[in-house]
Amino acid sequence: MTEPDAPTPFRLAYVPGVTPSKWVRIWGERHPDVRLELVVTTAADAPTLLRDGLADAGLVRLPIDSGGLSVIALYEETPVVVVPKDHVVTAADAVSTADLEGEIVLHPLDDALDWQSLPGTPAAQRPATTADAIELVAAGIGVLVLPQSLARLHHRKDLTYRTVTDAPESPVALAWPQDATTDRVEEFVGIVRGRSVNSSRGRDAQEPAPKRTASQKAAAKQAARVKAGKNPTPRNTKGGKPAKRGRR
């Protein structure tokens, strides 16, 4: 006798720095029969990967080309500047972009921040990747502003970072193909939005019971009293007041 085929996995793409572990754990608790498969992608490739159906949903950084995609914002990441540990900015807990004047600020081609105006002095060439820019910071070539999660991802013992109070934040969102809003996708949307298992809005979720009217509530209450042996006090037919009991 052949065993039934295992359900196809739910494929979740995510970009560097984003940590889906909490949501993966909750998915495993609620859907132990459906494996969640993680797909690592770059911020630039994420929209195409989703439109091509190579993942059911993805955790992406905004802004993106959202054509053909449904997108819901989740949270915004704090921007930080990565510097050598002996850099002057480490004397403060936080800095502004004005504090970076005179600094060579690296701007990698995969920069995750949506700058209106870059701070500091641009480097002669743009590093290809954030990882390359981190190496240049370690070499004393310049400094790098990026989302905090990416600073943690590329942590080095000889580098540290400080919050940049007026740099653009990095919004993280959940995206999926508009024409593939499946039950699984809606269930995962509920998970990332913090809905409990009983409040899931997926298509398989049960509709809430309709509210009872006042008369229905009164009838149910009276029925419960009768069942418990607490019969209503009889009333007389004239004044409508409770009948007086005779003395024994």
PDB file of C-alpha atoms in Angstrom, residues 7-105:
ATOM      1  CA  PRO A   7       1.788  18.311   0.904  1.00  0.00           C
ATOM      2  CA  THR A   8       3.829  20.743  -1.156  1.00  0.00           C
ATOM      3  CA  PRO A   9       5.817  23.099   1.087  1.00  0.00           C
ATOM      4  CA  PHE A  10       4.962  26.744   1.650  1.00  0.00           C
ATOM      5  CA  ARG A  11       7.875  28.683   0.132  1.00  0.00           C
ATOM      6  CA  LEU A  12       8.839  31.895   1.919  1.00  0.00           C
ATOM      7  CA  ALA A  13      11.487  34.143   0.398  1.00  0.00           C
ATOM      8  CA  TYR A  14      13.382  36.649   2.523  1.00  0.00           C
ATOM      9  CA  VAL A  15      16.079  39.256   1.985  1.00  0.00           C
ATOM     10  CA  PRO A  16      19.331  39.558   3.976  1.00  0.00           C
ATOM     11  CA  GLY A  17      18.955  40.951   7.475  1.00  0.00           C
ATOM     12  CA  VAL A  18      15.293  40.021   7.854  1.00  0.00           C
ATOM     13  CA  THR A  19      14.789  37.275  10.451  1.00  0.00           C
ATOM     14  CA  PRO A  20      11.685  35.126   9.824  1.00  0.00           C
ATOM     15  CA  SER A  21      12.434  32.566  12.560  1.00  0.00           C
ATOM     16  CA  LYS A  22       9.565  33.609  14.877  1.00  0.00           C
ATOM     17  CA  TRP A  23       6.980  33.311  12.110  1.00  0.00           C
ATOM     18  CA  VAL A  24       8.493  30.046  10.874  1.00  0.00           C
ATOM     19  CA  ARG A  25       8.138  28.614  14.388  1.00  0.00           C
ATOM     20  CA  ILE A  26       4.475  29.683  14.655  1.00  0.00           C
ATOM     21  CA  TRP A  27       3.751  28.213  11.218  1.00  0.00           C
ATOM     22  CA  GLY A  28       5.276  24.902  12.319  1.00  0.00           C
ATOM     23  CA  GLU A  29       3.102  24.860  15.437  1.00  0.00           C
ATOM     24  CA  ARG A  30      -0.113  25.534  13.503  1.00  0.00           C
ATOM     25  CA  HIS A  31       0.645  23.549  10.357  1.00  0.00           C
ATOM     26  CA  PRO A  32       2.972  20.672  11.271  1.00  0.00           C
ATOM     27  CA  ASP A  33       1.890  18.813   8.150  1.00  0.00           C
ATOM     28  CA  VAL A  34       2.981  21.613   5.766  1.00  0.00           C
ATOM     29  CA  ARG A  35       6.710  22.266   5.681  1.00  0.00           C
ATOM     30  CA  LEU A  36       7.783  25.906   5.371  1.00  0.00           C
ATOM     31  CA  GLU A  37      10.686  26.207   2.954  1.00  0.00           C
ATOM     32  CA  LEU A  38      12.910  29.307   3.187  1.00  0.00           C
ATOM     33  CA  VAL A  39      14.256  30.871  -0.006  1.00  0.00           C
ATOM     34  CA  VAL A  40      17.088  33.408   0.344  1.00  0.00           C
ATOM     35  CA  THR A  41      17.030  36.207  -2.227  1.00  0.00           C
ATOM     36  CA  THR A  42      18.482  39.665  -2.747  1.00  0.00           C
ATOM     37  CA  ALA A  43      16.401  42.805  -2.308  1.00  0.00           C
ATOM     38  CA  ALA A  44      16.702  43.515  -6.039  1.00  0.00           C
ATOM     39  CA  ASP A  45      15.661  40.012  -7.154  1.00  0.00           C
ATOM     40  CA  ALA A  46      12.796  39.489  -4.675  1.00  0.00           C
ATOM     41  CA  PRO A  47       9.950  41.032  -6.779  1.00  0.00           C
ATOM     42  CA  THR A  48      10.869  39.024  -9.904  1.00  0.00           C
ATOM     43  CA  LEU A  49      11.213  35.832  -7.876  1.00  0.00           C
ATOM     44  CA  LEU A  50       7.675  36.294  -6.512  1.00  0.00           C
ATOM     45  CA  ARG A  51       6.158  37.196  -9.885  1.00  0.00           C
ATOM     46  CA  ASP A  52       7.798  34.117 -11.429  1.00  0.00           C
ATOM     47  CA  GLY A  53       6.139  31.894  -8.817  1.00  0.00           C
ATOM     48  CA  LEU A  54       9.421  30.722  -7.248  1.00  0.00           C
ATOM     49  CA  ALA A  55       8.051  31.549  -3.787  1.00  0.00           C
ATOM     50  CA  ASP A  56       4.542  31.805  -2.347  1.00  0.00           C
ATOM     51  CA  ALA A  57       5.346  34.954  -0.366  1.00  0.00           C
ATOM     52  CA  GLY A  58       8.361  37.017   0.554  1.00  0.00           C
ATOM     53  CA  LEU A  59       9.715  39.321   3.249  1.00  0.00           C
ATOM     54  CA  VAL A  60      11.099  42.255   1.278  1.00  0.00           C
ATOM     55  CA  ARG A  61      12.515  45.734   1.783  1.00  0.00           C
ATOM     56  CA  LEU A  62      10.643  48.736   0.440  1.00  0.00           C
ATOM     57  CA  PRO A  63      10.541  50.410  -1.966  1.00  0.00           C
ATOM     58  CA  ILE A  64      10.143  47.686  -4.608  1.00  0.00           C
ATOM     59  CA  ASP A  65       8.541  47.358  -8.020  1.00  0.00           C
ATOM     60  CA  SER A  66       5.142  46.188  -6.766  1.00  0.00           C
ATOM     61  CA  GLY A  67       3.591  45.499 -10.172  1.00  0.00           C
ATOM     62  CA  GLY A  68       1.489  42.334  -9.933  1.00  0.00           C
ATOM     63  CA  LEU A  69       2.159  42.015  -6.209  1.00  0.00           C
ATOM     64  CA  SER A  70       0.142  42.511  -3.044  1.00  0.00           C
ATOM     65  CA  VAL A  71       2.225  44.263  -0.388  1.00  0.00           C
ATOM     66  CA  ILE A  72       1.575  44.938   3.307  1.00  0.00           C
ATOM     67  CA  ALA A  73       4.060  46.896   5.434  1.00  0.00           C
ATOM     68  CA  LEU A  74       5.212  45.178   8.648  1.00  0.00           C
ATOM     69  CA  TYR A  75       7.766  47.376  10.419  1.00  0.00           C
ATOM     70  CA  GLU A  76      10.585  49.869   9.856  1.00  0.00           C
ATOM     71  CA  GLU A  77      14.226  49.272  10.725  1.00  0.00           C
ATOM     72  CA  THR A  78      16.451  51.830  12.429  1.00  0.00           C
ATOM     73  CA  PRO A  79      19.372  53.120  10.302  1.00  0.00           C
ATOM     74  CA  VAL A  80      22.879  52.971  11.767  1.00  0.00           C
ATOM     75  CA  VAL A  81      26.365  53.992  10.674  1.00  0.00           C
ATOM     76  CA  VAL A  82      29.066  51.320  10.738  1.00  0.00           C
ATOM     77  CA  VAL A  83      32.518  52.619  11.730  1.00  0.00           C
ATOM     78  CA  PRO A  84      35.819  51.318  13.130  1.00  0.00           C
ATOM     79  CA  LYS A  85      35.722  50.926  16.912  1.00  0.00           C
ATOM     80  CA  ASP A  86      38.117  53.834  17.426  1.00  0.00           C
ATOM     81  CA  HIS A  87      36.123  56.248  15.224  1.00  0.00           C
ATOM     82  CA  VAL A  88      35.175  59.636  16.664  1.00  0.00           C
ATOM     83  CA  VAL A  89      31.403  59.016  16.292  1.00  0.00           C
ATOM     84  CA  THR A  90      31.588  56.216  18.859  1.00  0.00           C
ATOM     85  CA  ALA A  91      31.800  58.885  21.567  1.00  0.00           C
ATOM     86  CA  ALA A  92      28.019  59.438  21.149  1.00  0.00           C
ATOM     87  CA  ASP A  93      25.090  57.034  21.443  1.00  0.00           C
ATOM     88  CA  ALA A  94      23.537  58.446  18.257  1.00  0.00           C
ATOM     89  CA  VAL A  95      24.549  60.813  15.463  1.00  0.00           C
ATOM     90  CA  SER A  96      22.883  62.791  12.685  1.00  0.00           C
ATOM     91  CA  THR A  97      23.774  62.935   9.009  1.00  0.00           C
ATOM     92  CA  ALA A  98      25.315  66.353   9.697  1.00  0.00           C
ATOM     93  CA  ASP A  99      27.851  64.594  11.954  1.00  0.00           C
ATOM     94  CA  LEU A 100      29.019  62.648   8.905  1.00  0.00           C
ATOM     95  CA  GLU A 101      30.090  65.766   7.005  1.00  0.00           C
ATOM     96  CA  GLY A 102      33.671  65.325   5.849  1.00  0.00           C
ATOM     97  CA  GLU A 103      33.393  61.534   6.062  1.00  0.00           C
ATOM     98  CA  ILE A 104      33.580  59.330   2.987  1.00  0.00           C
ATOM     99  CA  VAL A 105      30.187  57.614   3.051  1.00  0.00           C
TER     100      VAL A 105
END
